[in-house]
Amino acid sequence: QKEVEQDPGPLSVPEGAIVSLNCTYSNSAFQYFMWYRQYSRKGPELLMYTYSSGNKEDGRFTAQVDKSSKYISLFIRDSQPSDSATYLCAMSAAGGTSYGKLTFGQGTILTVHP
Amino acid sequence: NAGVTQTPKFQVLKTGQSMTLQCAQDMNHNSMYWYRQDPGMGLRLIYYSASEGTTDKGEVPNGYNVSRLNKREFSLRLESAAPSQTSVYFCATSGVTDTQYFGPGTRLTVL
């Protein structure tokens, strides 16, 4: 079993839809949670960063972390065609030899069609 | 301010050839990483360098070597390329938090 599981999709939605992207994980030591967006033939770019449980909002994007369920989500409101990309979740444990090392999900391919 | 740069962008090798992928950053970050990305496999860590002068193996280090030349530069070497090393290679850096910043990638094909 992988430490981080992410449904690879693909996910296709109409413009304006609310998109929900999810990851589950098994390592209870994970404390830092990130979402990256990767456009085709480009490097991943950091989208959201959260520490421990709770919600974080940035414009149309909301990241949620539920450590009790080992489950994280990214919501995209009013989705746009420019949101079409692969979304990767990533997480890390705090301190020790794992400091700075991220464990990634497989990525979910999202297409928003006009 | 270029962030993280990688050279070359594309490369085609024959089996058994060697090559070095270069990565440079101007973000003054201590930690640097090399990943490979394959369809269905996500990003897998090859090697990382927590600080200048140190390197450590990641998840898939076999067939690769690295050099942390200075704080800015971290290179990845394939001594004898194999078709299984066909992939997209990303360099990344991180500073005081665990967030990593990625370069644009190198697309490598080994025939």
CSV table of C-alpha atoms in Angstrom, one decimal, chain A:
chain,number,residue,atom,x,y,z
A,1,GLN,CA,0.0,0.0,0.0
A,2,LYS,CA,1.3,3.4,-0.9
A,3,GLU,CA,1.8,6.0,1.8
A,4,VAL,CA,-0.3,8.5,-0.2
A,5,GLU,CA,-3.2,7.5,-2.4
A,6,GLN,CA,-4.7,9.9,-4.9
A,7,ASP,CA,-7.3,9.1,-7.5
A,8,PRO,CA,-5.6,9.7,-10.9
A,9,GLY,CA,-8.9,10.5,-12.6
A,10,PRO,CA,-9.1,11.8,-15.2
A,11,LEU,CA,-11.8,14.3,-14.0
A,12,SER,CA,-13.7,16.3,-16.6
A,13,VAL,CA,-16.1,19.1,-15.4
A,14,PRO,CA,-17.9,22.0,-17.1
A,15,GLU,CA,-16.7,25.6,-16.5
A,16,GLY,CA,-18.1,27.0,-13.3
A,17,ALA,CA,-18.3,23.7,-11.5
A,18,ILE,CA,-17.0,23.1,-8.0
A,19,VAL,CA,-14.1,20.6,-8.1
A,20,SER,CA,-13.1,18.4,-5.3
A,21,LEU,CA,-9.7,16.7,-5.3
A,22,ASN,CA,-8.7,14.3,-2.5
A,23,CYS,CA,-5.8,12.3,-1.1
A,24,THR,CA,-5.6,9.8,1.7
A,25,TYR,CA,-2.5,8.8,3.6
A,26,SER,CA,-1.3,6.2,6.1
A,27,ASN,CA,1.6,7.9,7.9
A,28,SER,CA,0.3,9.6,11.0
A,29,ALA,CA,3.6,11.5,11.3
A,30,PHE,CA,2.7,13.8,8.3
A,31,GLN,CA,2.2,17.3,9.5
A,32,TYR,CA,2.7,19.5,6.4
A,33,PHE,CA,0.3,19.3,3.5
A,34,MET,CA,0.7,20.8,0.1
A,35,TRP,CA,-1.1,20.9,-3.3
A,36,TYR,CA,0.8,21.5,-6.4
A,37,ARG,CA,-0.5,22.3,-9.9
A,38,GLN,CA,1.3,21.0,-13.0
A,39,TYR,CA,0.5,22.2,-16.4
A,40,SER,CA,1.3,19.9,-19.4
A,41,ARG,CA,5.1,19.7,-20.0
A,42,LYS,CA,5.9,22.1,-17.1
A,43,GLY,CA,7.2,21.6,-13.6
A,44,PRO,CA,4.9,21.4,-10.6
A,45,GLU,CA,4.1,24.8,-8.9
A,46,LEU,CA,3.0,25.2,-5.3
A,47,LEU,CA,-0.7,26.1,-5.0
A,48,MET,CA,-1.5,25.7,-1.3
A,49,TYR,CA,0.4,24.9,1.9
A,50,THR,CA,-1.2,24.0,5.2
A,51,TYR,CA,0.1,22.8,8.6
A,52,SER,CA,-1.8,20.2,10.6
A,53,SER,CA,-5.6,20.1,10.6
A,54,GLY,CA,-8.0,22.8,9.4
A,55,ASN,CA,-8.9,24.8,6.4
A,56,LYS,CA,-7.1,27.4,4.3
A,57,GLU,CA,-8.6,29.6,1.6
A,58,ASP,CA,-6.9,31.4,-1.2
A,59,GLY,CA,-9.2,33.0,-3.7
A,60,ARG,CA,-11.1,30.2,-5.5
A,61,PHE,CA,-9.1,27.5,-3.8
A,62,THR,CA,-9.7,25.9,-0.4
A,63,ALA,CA,-7.5,23.3,1.2
A,64,GLN,CA,-8.8,21.1,4.0
A,65,VAL,CA,-6.9,18.7,6.2
A,66,ASP,CA,-8.6,16.1,8.5
A,67,LYS,CA,-5.7,14.4,10.4
A,68,SER,CA,-8.1,12.2,12.3
A,69,SER,CA,-9.3,10.6,9.1
A,70,LYS,CA,-5.9,11.0,7.3
A,71,TYR,CA,-7.7,12.8,4.5
A,72,ILE,CA,-6.9,16.0,2.6
A,73,SER,CA,-8.9,17.8,0.0
A,74,LEU,CA,-8.6,20.7,-2.4
A,75,PHE,CA,-11.7,22.5,-3.6
A,76,ILE,CA,-11.8,24.7,-6.6
A,77,ARG,CA,-14.8,27.0,-6.9
A,78,ASP,CA,-16.1,28.5,-10.2
A,79,SER,CA,-13.6,26.4,-12.1
A,80,GLN,CA,-12.1,27.8,-15.3
A,81,PRO,CA,-10.5,26.2,-18.4
A,82,SER,CA,-7.2,27.6,-17.2
A,83,ASP,CA,-7.5,25.3,-14.1
A,84,SER,CA,-7.0,22.3,-16.5
A,85,ALA,CA,-3.9,20.6,-15.2
A,86,THR,CA,-2.6,17.8,-13.1
A,87,TYR,CA,-3.0,18.4,-9.3
A,88,LEU,CA,-0.6,16.6,-7.0
A,89,CYS,CA,-0.9,16.4,-3.2
A,90,ALA,CA,2.2,16.2,-1.2
A,91,MET,CA,3.0,15.9,2.5
A,92,SER,CA,5.9,15.6,4.9
A,93,ALA,CA,6.6,14.8,8.5
A,94,ALA,CA,8.1,17.5,10.8
A,95,GLY,CA,11.8,17.4,11.8
A,96,GLY,CA,14.2,14.6,12.0
A,97,THR,CA,15.7,12.9,8.9
A,98,SER,CA,12.5,13.4,7.0
A,99,TYR,CA,12.7,17.1,7.1
A,100,GLY,CA,12.2,18.6,3.7
A,101,LYS,CA,11.4,15.3,2.0
A,102,LEU,CA,7.9,15.2,0.5
A,103,THR,CA,5.8,12.2,-0.4
A,104,PHE,CA,3.6,12.8,-3.4
A,105,GLY,CA,0.3,11.4,-4.6
A,106,GLN,CA,0.1,10.2,-8.2
A,107,GLY,CA,-1.7,13.3,-9.3
A,108,THR,CA,-5.3,13.9,-10.6
A,109,ILE,CA,-5.7,15.0,-14.2
A,110,LEU,CA,-8.4,17.7,-14.3
A,111,THR,CA,-10.0,19.1,-17.5
A,112,VAL,CA,-12.4,22.1,-17.3
A,113,HIS,CA,-14.3,22.4,-20.5
A,114,PRO,CA,-16.0,25.7,-21.6
